[in-house]
GROMACS .gro file of N, CA and C in nm:
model
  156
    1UNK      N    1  -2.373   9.224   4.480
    1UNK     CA    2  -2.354   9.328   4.381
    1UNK      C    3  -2.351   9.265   4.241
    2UNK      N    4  -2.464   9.345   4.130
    2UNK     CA    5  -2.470   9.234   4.014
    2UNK      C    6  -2.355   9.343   3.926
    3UNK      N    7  -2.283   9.277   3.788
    3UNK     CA    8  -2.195   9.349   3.753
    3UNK      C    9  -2.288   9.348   3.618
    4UNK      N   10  -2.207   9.493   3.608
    4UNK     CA   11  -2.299   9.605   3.461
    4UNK      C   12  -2.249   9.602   3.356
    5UNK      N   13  -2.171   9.439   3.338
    5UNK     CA   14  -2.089   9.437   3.185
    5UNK      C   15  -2.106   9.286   3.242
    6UNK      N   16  -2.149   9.223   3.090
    6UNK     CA   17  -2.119   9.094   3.047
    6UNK      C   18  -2.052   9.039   2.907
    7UNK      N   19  -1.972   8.948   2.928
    7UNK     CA   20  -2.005   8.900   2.788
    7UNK      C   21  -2.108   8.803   2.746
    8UNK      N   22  -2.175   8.852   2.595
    8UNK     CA   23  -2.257   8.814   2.568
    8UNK      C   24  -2.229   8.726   2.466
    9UNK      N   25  -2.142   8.686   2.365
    9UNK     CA   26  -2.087   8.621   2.277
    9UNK      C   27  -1.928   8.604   2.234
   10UNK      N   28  -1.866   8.575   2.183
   10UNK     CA   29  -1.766   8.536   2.122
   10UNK      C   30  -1.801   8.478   1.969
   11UNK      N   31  -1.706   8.554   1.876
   11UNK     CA   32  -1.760   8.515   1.740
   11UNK      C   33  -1.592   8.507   1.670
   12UNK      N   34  -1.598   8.382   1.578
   12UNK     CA   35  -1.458   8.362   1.547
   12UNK      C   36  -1.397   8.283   1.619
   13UNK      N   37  -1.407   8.227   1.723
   13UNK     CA   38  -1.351   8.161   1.818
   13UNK      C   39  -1.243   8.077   1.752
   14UNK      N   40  -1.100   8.064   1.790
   14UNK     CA   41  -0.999   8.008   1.746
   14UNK      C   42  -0.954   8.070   1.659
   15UNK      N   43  -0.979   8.156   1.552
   15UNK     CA   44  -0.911   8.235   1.466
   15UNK      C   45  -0.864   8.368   1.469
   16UNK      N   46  -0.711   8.377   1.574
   16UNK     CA   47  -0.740   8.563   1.624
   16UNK      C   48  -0.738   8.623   1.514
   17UNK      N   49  -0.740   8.652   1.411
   17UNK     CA   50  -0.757   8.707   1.278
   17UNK      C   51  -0.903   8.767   1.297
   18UNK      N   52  -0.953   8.696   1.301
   18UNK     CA   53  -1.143   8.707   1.301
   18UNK      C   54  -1.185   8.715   1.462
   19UNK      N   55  -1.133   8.619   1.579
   19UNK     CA   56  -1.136   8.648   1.674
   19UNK      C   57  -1.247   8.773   1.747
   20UNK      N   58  -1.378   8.798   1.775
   20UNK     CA   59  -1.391   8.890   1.827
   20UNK      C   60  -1.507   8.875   2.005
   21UNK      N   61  -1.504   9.001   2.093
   21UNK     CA   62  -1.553   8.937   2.183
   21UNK      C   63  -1.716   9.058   2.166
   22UNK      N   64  -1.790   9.040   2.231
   22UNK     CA   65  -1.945   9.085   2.203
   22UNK      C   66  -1.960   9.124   2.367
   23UNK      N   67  -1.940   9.257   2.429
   23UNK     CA   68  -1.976   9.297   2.550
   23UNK      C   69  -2.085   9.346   2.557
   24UNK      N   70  -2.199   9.352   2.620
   24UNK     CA   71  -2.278   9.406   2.689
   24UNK      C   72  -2.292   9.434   2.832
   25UNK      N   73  -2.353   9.578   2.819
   25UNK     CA   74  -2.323   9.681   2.932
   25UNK      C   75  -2.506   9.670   2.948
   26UNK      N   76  -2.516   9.662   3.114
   26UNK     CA   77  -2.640   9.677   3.130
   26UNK      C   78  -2.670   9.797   3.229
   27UNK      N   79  -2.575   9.862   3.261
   27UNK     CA   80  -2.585   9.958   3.324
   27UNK      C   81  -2.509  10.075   3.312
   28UNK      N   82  -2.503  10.228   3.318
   28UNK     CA   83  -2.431  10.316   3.332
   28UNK      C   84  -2.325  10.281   3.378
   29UNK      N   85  -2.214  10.275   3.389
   29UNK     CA   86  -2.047  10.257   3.453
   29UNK      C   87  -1.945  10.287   3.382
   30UNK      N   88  -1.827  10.276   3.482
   30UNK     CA   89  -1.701  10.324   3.409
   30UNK      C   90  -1.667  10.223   3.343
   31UNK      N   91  -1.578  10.212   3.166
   31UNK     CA   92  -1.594  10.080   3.174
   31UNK      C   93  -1.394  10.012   3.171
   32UNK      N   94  -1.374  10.206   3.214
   32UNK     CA   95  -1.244  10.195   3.235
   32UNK      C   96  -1.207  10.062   3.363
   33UNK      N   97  -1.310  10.032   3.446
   33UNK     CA   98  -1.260   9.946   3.514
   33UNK      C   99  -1.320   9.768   3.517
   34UNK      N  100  -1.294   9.756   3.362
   34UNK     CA  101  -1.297   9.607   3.355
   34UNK      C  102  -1.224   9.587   3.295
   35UNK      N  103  -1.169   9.441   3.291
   35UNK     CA  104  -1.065   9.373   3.194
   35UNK      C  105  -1.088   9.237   3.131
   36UNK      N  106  -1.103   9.223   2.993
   36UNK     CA  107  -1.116   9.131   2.932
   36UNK      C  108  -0.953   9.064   2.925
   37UNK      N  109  -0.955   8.886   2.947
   37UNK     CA  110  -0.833   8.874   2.955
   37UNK      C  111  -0.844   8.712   2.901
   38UNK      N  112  -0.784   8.664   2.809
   38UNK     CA  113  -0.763   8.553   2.796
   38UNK      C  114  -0.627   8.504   2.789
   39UNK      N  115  -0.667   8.325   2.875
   39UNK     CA  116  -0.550   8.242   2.907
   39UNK      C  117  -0.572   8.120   2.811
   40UNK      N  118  -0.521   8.101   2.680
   40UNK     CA  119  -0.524   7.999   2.622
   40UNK      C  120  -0.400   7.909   2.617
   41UNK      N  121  -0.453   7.774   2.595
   41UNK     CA  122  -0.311   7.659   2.687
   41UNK      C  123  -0.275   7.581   2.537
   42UNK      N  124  -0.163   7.550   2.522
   42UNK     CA  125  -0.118   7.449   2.455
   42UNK      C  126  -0.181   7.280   2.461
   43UNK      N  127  -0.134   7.229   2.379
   43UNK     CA  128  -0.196   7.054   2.454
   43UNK      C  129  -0.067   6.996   2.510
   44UNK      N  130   0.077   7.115   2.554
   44UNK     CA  131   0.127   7.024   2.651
   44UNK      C  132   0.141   7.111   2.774
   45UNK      N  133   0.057   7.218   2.792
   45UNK     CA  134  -0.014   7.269   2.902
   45UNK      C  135   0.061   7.415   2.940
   46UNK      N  136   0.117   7.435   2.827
   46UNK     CA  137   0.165   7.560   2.835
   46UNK      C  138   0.107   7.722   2.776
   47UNK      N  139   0.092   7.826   2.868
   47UNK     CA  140   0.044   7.953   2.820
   47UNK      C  141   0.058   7.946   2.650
   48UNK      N  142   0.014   7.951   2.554
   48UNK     CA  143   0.007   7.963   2.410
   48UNK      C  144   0.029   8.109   2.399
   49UNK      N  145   0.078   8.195   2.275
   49UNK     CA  146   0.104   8.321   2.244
   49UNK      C  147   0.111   8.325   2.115
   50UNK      N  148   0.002   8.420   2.063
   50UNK     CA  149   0.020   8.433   1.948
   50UNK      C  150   0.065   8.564   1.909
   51UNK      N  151   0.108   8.502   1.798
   51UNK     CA  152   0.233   8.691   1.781
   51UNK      C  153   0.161   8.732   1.645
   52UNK      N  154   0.172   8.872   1.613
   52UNK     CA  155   0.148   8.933   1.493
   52UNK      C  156   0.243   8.866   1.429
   0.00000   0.00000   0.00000
């Protein structure tokens, strides 16, 4: 089964300010059922969080 959403870019990368992600949909679908999700790590290997 091929899936009907990709990402196609990332622009801004490292700056969530500017931060943005570039999806493309190649097919009709719901797109209620995907989830974009990022896990970014510290350099002493811990979940990172950035706050408003």
């Amino acid at each position: 089964m091929a899936m009907d959403v990709h990402i196609s870019n990332i622009s801004g990368h490292g700056d969530a300010e500017k931060e943005y992600v570039y999806i493309k949909v190649d097919n009709d679908c719901d797109i209620g059922h995907y989830l974009l999700g990022d896990t970014t790590y510290t350099a002493e290997g811990s979940v990172s969080v950035v706050a408003p």
